[in-house]
PDB file of C-alpha atoms in Angstrom:
ATOM      1  CA  MET A  13      -5.554   7.836 -12.212  1.00  0.00           C
ATOM      2  CA  THR A  14      -6.961  11.182 -11.198  1.00  0.00           C
ATOM      3  CA  LYS A  15      -8.473  13.584 -13.659  1.00  0.00           C
ATOM      4  CA  PHE A  16      -6.362  16.509 -14.824  1.00  0.00           C
ATOM      5  CA  ARG A  17      -7.206  19.598 -16.809  1.00  0.00           C
ATOM      6  CA  LYS A  18      -6.595  18.870 -20.485  1.00  0.00           C
ATOM      7  CA  LEU A  19      -4.709  22.141 -21.088  1.00  0.00           C
ATOM      8  CA  ASN A  20      -5.359  21.728 -24.847  1.00  0.00           C
ATOM      9  CA  ARG A  21      -2.624  19.079 -25.193  1.00  0.00           C
ATOM     10  CA  PRO A  22      -2.443  15.357 -25.910  1.00  0.00           C
ATOM     11  CA  THR A  23      -2.033  13.149 -22.843  1.00  0.00           C
ATOM     12  CA  GLY A  24       1.643  12.326 -23.371  1.00  0.00           C
ATOM     13  CA  HIS A  25       2.616  15.947 -23.945  1.00  0.00           C
ATOM     14  CA  ARG A  26       0.550  17.116 -20.979  1.00  0.00           C
ATOM     15  CA  MET A  27       2.035  14.610 -18.531  1.00  0.00           C
ATOM     16  CA  SER A  28       5.555  15.297 -19.781  1.00  0.00           C
ATOM     17  CA  MET A  29       5.026  19.035 -19.366  1.00  0.00           C
ATOM     18  CA  LEU A  30       3.622  18.630 -15.829  1.00  0.00           C
ATOM     19  CA  ARG A  31       6.499  16.327 -14.804  1.00  0.00           C
ATOM     20  CA  THR A  32       9.012  18.886 -16.055  1.00  0.00           C
ATOM     21  CA  MET A  33       7.212  21.756 -14.329  1.00  0.00           C
ATOM     22  CA  VAL A  34       7.074  19.893 -10.987  1.00  0.00           C
ATOM     23  CA  SER A  35      10.790  19.092 -11.293  1.00  0.00           C
ATOM     24  CA  GLN A  36      11.626  22.719 -12.046  1.00  0.00           C
ATOM     25  CA  LEU A  37       9.447  23.903  -9.152  1.00  0.00           C
ATOM     26  CA  VAL A  38      11.290  21.623  -6.733  1.00  0.00           C
ATOM     27  CA  LYS A  39      14.645  22.712  -8.147  1.00  0.00           C
ATOM     28  CA  HIS A  40      14.035  26.489  -8.219  1.00  0.00           C
ATOM     29  CA  GLU A  41      11.238  26.700  -5.599  1.00  0.00           C
ATOM     30  CA  ARG A  42       9.357  29.309  -7.668  1.00  0.00           C
ATOM     31  CA  ILE A  43       8.215  29.336 -11.287  1.00  0.00           C
ATOM     32  CA  GLU A  44       5.924  31.558 -13.334  1.00  0.00           C
ATOM     33  CA  THR A  45       3.300  29.922 -15.526  1.00  0.00           C
ATOM     34  CA  THR A  46      -0.351  30.266 -16.457  1.00  0.00           C
ATOM     35  CA  VAL A  47      -2.950  29.944 -13.719  1.00  0.00           C
ATOM     36  CA  ALA A  48      -4.452  26.719 -15.107  1.00  0.00           C
ATOM     37  CA  LYS A  49      -1.057  25.017 -15.330  1.00  0.00           C
ATOM     38  CA  ALA A  50      -0.087  26.287 -11.876  1.00  0.00           C
ATOM     39  CA  LYS A  51      -3.216  24.739 -10.343  1.00  0.00           C
ATOM     40  CA  GLU A  52      -2.311  21.368 -11.838  1.00  0.00           C
ATOM     41  CA  VAL A  53       1.343  21.656 -10.799  1.00  0.00           C
ATOM     42  CA  ARG A  54       0.259  22.500  -7.260  1.00  0.00           C
ATOM     43  CA  ARG A  55      -1.610  19.195  -6.908  1.00  0.00           C
ATOM     44  CA  LEU A  56       1.309  17.167  -8.178  1.00  0.00           C
ATOM     45  CA  ALA A  57       3.974  19.079  -6.234  1.00  0.00           C
ATOM     46  CA  ASP A  58       2.086  18.594  -2.964  1.00  0.00           C
ATOM     47  CA  ASN A  59       1.925  14.865  -3.684  1.00  0.00           C
ATOM     48  CA  MET A  60       5.671  14.762  -4.298  1.00  0.00           C
ATOM     49  CA  VAL A  61       6.374  16.518  -0.988  1.00  0.00           C
ATOM     50  CA  GLN A  62       4.131  13.967   0.735  1.00  0.00           C
ATOM     51  CA  LEU A  63       6.230  11.185  -0.782  1.00  0.00           C
ATOM     52  CA  GLY A  64       9.370  12.943   0.417  1.00  0.00           C
ATOM     53  CA  LYS A  65       7.969  13.123   3.932  1.00  0.00           C
ATOM     54  CA  GLU A  66       7.235   9.383   3.913  1.00  0.00           C
ATOM     55  CA  GLY A  67      10.890   8.698   3.244  1.00  0.00           C
ATOM     56  CA  THR A  68      10.456   4.998   2.379  1.00  0.00           C
ATOM     57  CA  LEU A  69      12.057   3.148  -0.492  1.00  0.00           C
ATOM     58  CA  CYS A  70       8.646   2.718  -2.110  1.00  0.00           C
ATOM     59  CA  ALA A  71       8.003   6.471  -1.879  1.00  0.00           C
ATOM     60  CA  ALA A  72      11.430   7.204  -3.370  1.00  0.00           C
ATOM     61  CA  ARG A  73      10.729   4.916  -6.321  1.00  0.00           C
ATOM     62  CA  ARG A  74       7.313   6.477  -6.890  1.00  0.00           C
ATOM     63  CA  ALA A  75       8.810   9.968  -6.815  1.00  0.00           C
ATOM     64  CA  ALA A  76      11.673   8.918  -9.106  1.00  0.00           C
ATOM     65  CA  ALA A  77       9.121   7.587 -11.598  1.00  0.00           C
ATOM     66  CA  PHE A  78       7.556  11.036 -11.809  1.00  0.00           C
ATOM     67  CA  VAL A  79      10.122  13.810 -11.310  1.00  0.00           C
ATOM     68  CA  ARG A  80      13.176  14.299 -13.502  1.00  0.00           C
ATOM     69  CA  GLY A  81      16.695  14.343 -12.066  1.00  0.00           C
ATOM     70  CA  ASP A  82      18.503  12.807  -9.120  1.00  0.00           C
ATOM     71  CA  ASP A  83      19.167  16.220  -7.585  1.00  0.00           C
ATOM     72  CA  VAL A  84      15.411  16.881  -7.497  1.00  0.00           C
ATOM     73  CA  ILE A  85      14.747  13.563  -5.735  1.00  0.00           C
ATOM     74  CA  HIS A  86      17.527  14.287  -3.247  1.00  0.00           C
ATOM     75  CA  LYS A  87      16.053  17.722  -2.497  1.00  0.00           C
ATOM     76  CA  LEU A  88      12.553  16.252  -2.056  1.00  0.00           C
ATOM     77  CA  PHE A  89      13.670  13.639   0.453  1.00  0.00           C
ATOM     78  CA  THR A  90      16.093  15.804   2.449  1.00  0.00           C
ATOM     79  CA  GLU A  91      15.493  19.550   2.379  1.00  0.00           C
ATOM     80  CA  LEU A  92      11.770  19.727   1.628  1.00  0.00           C
ATOM     81  CA  ALA A  93      10.872  16.737   3.806  1.00  0.00           C
ATOM     82  CA  TYR A  94      12.676  18.362   6.750  1.00  0.00           C
ATOM     83  CA  ARG A  95      11.157  21.798   6.082  1.00  0.00           C
ATOM     84  CA  TYR A  96       7.573  20.504   6.015  1.00  0.00           C
ATOM     85  CA  LYS A  97       7.801  17.735   8.612  1.00  0.00           C
ATOM     86  CA  ASP A  98       5.295  19.483  10.928  1.00  0.00           C
ATOM     87  CA  ARG A  99       2.949  20.739   8.198  1.00  0.00           C
ATOM     88  CA  ALA A 100      -0.067  18.630   7.254  1.00  0.00           C
ATOM     89  CA  GLY A 101      -0.496  20.003   3.723  1.00  0.00           C
ATOM     90  CA  GLY A 102      -0.576  23.141   1.630  1.00  0.00           C
ATOM     91  CA  TYR A 103       3.093  23.281   0.721  1.00  0.00           C
ATOM     92  CA  THR A 104       2.674  25.582  -2.279  1.00  0.00           C
ATOM     93  CA  ARG A 105       1.235  29.042  -2.844  1.00  0.00           C
ATOM     94  CA  LEU A 106      -0.289  30.434  -6.028  1.00  0.00           C
ATOM     95  CA  LEU A 107       0.067  34.197  -6.594  1.00  0.00           C
ATOM     96  CA  ARG A 108      -1.569  35.747  -9.639  1.00  0.00           C
ATOM     97  CA  THR A 109       0.788  38.233 -11.261  1.00  0.00           C
ATOM     98  CA  ARG A 110      -0.183  39.681 -14.641  1.00  0.00           C
ATOM     99  CA  ILE A 111      -1.894  39.178 -17.971  1.00  0.00           C
ATOM    100  CA  ARG A 112       0.481  37.881 -20.649  1.00  0.00           C
ATOM    101  CA  VAL A 113       0.931  40.286 -23.557  1.00  0.00           C
ATOM    102  CA  GLY A 114       0.778  37.862 -26.482  1.00  0.00           C
ATOM    103  CA  ASP A 115      -2.438  35.972 -25.727  1.00  0.00           C
ATOM    104  CA  ALA A 116      -3.889  37.670 -22.611  1.00  0.00           C
ATOM    105  CA  ALA A 117      -3.433  34.518 -20.530  1.00  0.00           C
ATOM    106  CA  PRO A 118      -3.540  35.108 -16.757  1.00  0.00           C
ATOM    107  CA  MET A 119      -0.111  34.371 -15.293  1.00  0.00           C
ATOM    108  CA  ALA A 120       0.799  33.294 -11.770  1.00  0.00           C
ATOM    109  CA  TYR A 121       3.772  32.442  -9.619  1.00  0.00           C
ATOM    110  CA  ILE A 122       3.706  29.096  -7.886  1.00  0.00           C
ATOM    111  CA  GLU A 123       6.164  28.783  -5.013  1.00  0.00           C
ATOM    112  CA  PHE A 124       6.891  26.713  -1.950  1.00  0.00           C
ATOM    113  CA  ILE A 125       5.986  28.382   1.325  1.00  0.00           C
ATOM    114  CA  ASP A 126       8.269  28.852   4.365  1.00  0.00           C
ATOM    115  CA  ARG A 127      11.400  29.524   2.340  1.00  0.00           C
ATOM    116  CA  GLU A 128      13.900  32.308   1.807  1.00  0.00           C
ATOM    117  CA  ASN A 129      12.874  35.246  -0.444  1.00  0.00           C
ATOM    118  CA  GLU A 130       9.223  34.277  -0.703  1.00  0.00           C
ATOM    119  CA  LEU A 131       6.897  36.774  -2.341  1.00  0.00           C
ATOM    120  CA  ARG A 132       4.417  36.829   0.545  1.00  0.00           C
ATOM    121  CA  GLN A 133       4.965  35.713   4.123  1.00  0.00           C
ATOM    122  CA  SER A 134       3.088  32.696   5.424  1.00  0.00           C
ATOM    123  CA  LYS A 135       0.177  33.253   7.726  1.00  0.00           C
ATOM    124  CA  PRO A 136       0.876  32.309  11.350  1.00  0.00           C
ATOM    125  CA  PRO A 137      -0.801  29.118  12.509  1.00  0.00           C
ATOM    126  CA  THR A 138      -4.233  29.614  13.994  1.00  0.00           C
ATOM    127  CA  PRO A 139      -4.217  29.329  17.776  1.00  0.00           C
ATOM    128  CA  VAL A 140      -6.124  26.424  19.270  1.00  0.00           C
ATOM    129  CA  PRO A 141      -9.012  27.656  21.452  1.00  0.00           C
ATOM    130  CA  GLN A 142      -8.901  26.586  25.066  1.00  0.00           C
ATOM    131  CA  GLN A 143     -11.307  23.848  26.085  1.00  0.00           C
ATOM    132  CA  ARG A 144     -13.903  24.914  28.636  1.00  0.00           C
ATOM    133  CA  ALA A 145     -15.086  22.553  31.320  1.00  0.00           C
ATOM    134  CA  PRO A 146     -18.580  21.242  30.598  1.00  0.00           C
ATOM    135  CA  LEU A 147     -21.372  22.683  32.729  1.00  0.00           C
ATOM    136  CA  ASP A 148     -23.797  20.546  34.669  1.00  0.00           C
ATOM    137  CA  PRO A 149     -27.421  20.687  33.392  1.00  0.00           C
ATOM    138  CA  TRP A 150     -28.746  22.833  36.260  1.00  0.00           C
ATOM    139  CA  THR A 151     -26.091  25.553  35.843  1.00  0.00           C
ATOM    140  CA  ARG A 152     -26.590  25.537  32.079  1.00  0.00           C
ATOM    141  CA  SER A 153     -30.363  26.035  32.419  1.00  0.00           C
ATOM    142  CA  GLN A 154     -29.836  28.940  34.863  1.00  0.00           C
ATOM    143  CA  LEU A 155     -27.431  30.649  32.469  1.00  0.00           C
ATOM    144  CA  MET A 156     -29.820  30.160  29.553  1.00  0.00           C
ATOM    145  CA  ARG A 157     -32.650  31.781  31.541  1.00  0.00           C
ATOM    146  CA  GLN A 158     -30.430  34.669  32.579  1.00  0.00           C
ATOM    147  CA  PHE A 159     -29.297  35.549  29.051  1.00  0.00           C
ATOM    148  CA  ALA A 160     -32.471  34.646  27.131  1.00  0.00           C
ATOM    149  CA  PRO A 161     -34.458  37.582  25.698  1.00  0.00           C
ATOM    150  CA  PRO A 162     -37.770  38.281  27.505  1.00  0.00           C
ATOM    151  CA  LYS A 163     -40.854  36.827  25.891  1.00  0.00           C
ATOM    152  CA  ALA A 164     -43.243  39.366  24.387  1.00  0.00           C
ATOM    153  CA  GLU A 165     -46.868  39.095  25.478  1.00  0.00           C
ATOM    154  CA  LYS A 166     -49.631  39.155  22.910  1.00  0.00           C
ATOM    155  CA  ALA A 167     -51.378  42.523  22.510  1.00  0.00           C
ATOM    156  CA  SER A 168     -54.857  41.019  22.398  1.00  0.00           C
ATOM    157  CA  GLU A 169     -54.515  39.446  25.851  1.00  0.00           C
ATOM    158  CA  SER A 170     -53.331  42.658  27.511  1.00  0.00           C
ATOM    159  CA  GLU A 171     -56.303  44.695  26.221  1.00  0.00           C
ATOM    160  CA  ASN A 172     -58.939  42.371  27.748  1.00  0.00           C
TER     161      ASN A 172
END
């Protein structure tokens, strides 16, 4: 099993809390929590979306063993799997919001990207640079000579 932040909780409580938070994130598509918890939820939520994209019976059973509720599983394997079918990863976004009044804990929104009413628009995909044809060695050496800086002569040789 992978290592999680301890979040000052016993293991059973921590895993139960993270399972509930992932389920609520899938259900509501945005939740507000502390930054440390949001970073842990992000890892688990991205894994659940990956299982939804697989779409196999094994993936459905693995997701059902983690998230809570049949409606959450249905949403993972239909709506979210369709929405992120062309995306390789990075399904969630973490936006820091405020400092909580009671204990000064930094708070953050965690939300799925590419959805309605998102807090910040997704960045457009980076364009793929065009491939240039490789140059033959002679042409490459001529271009290197043309654009190379001139060599400076030593001052002692020019005085003699």
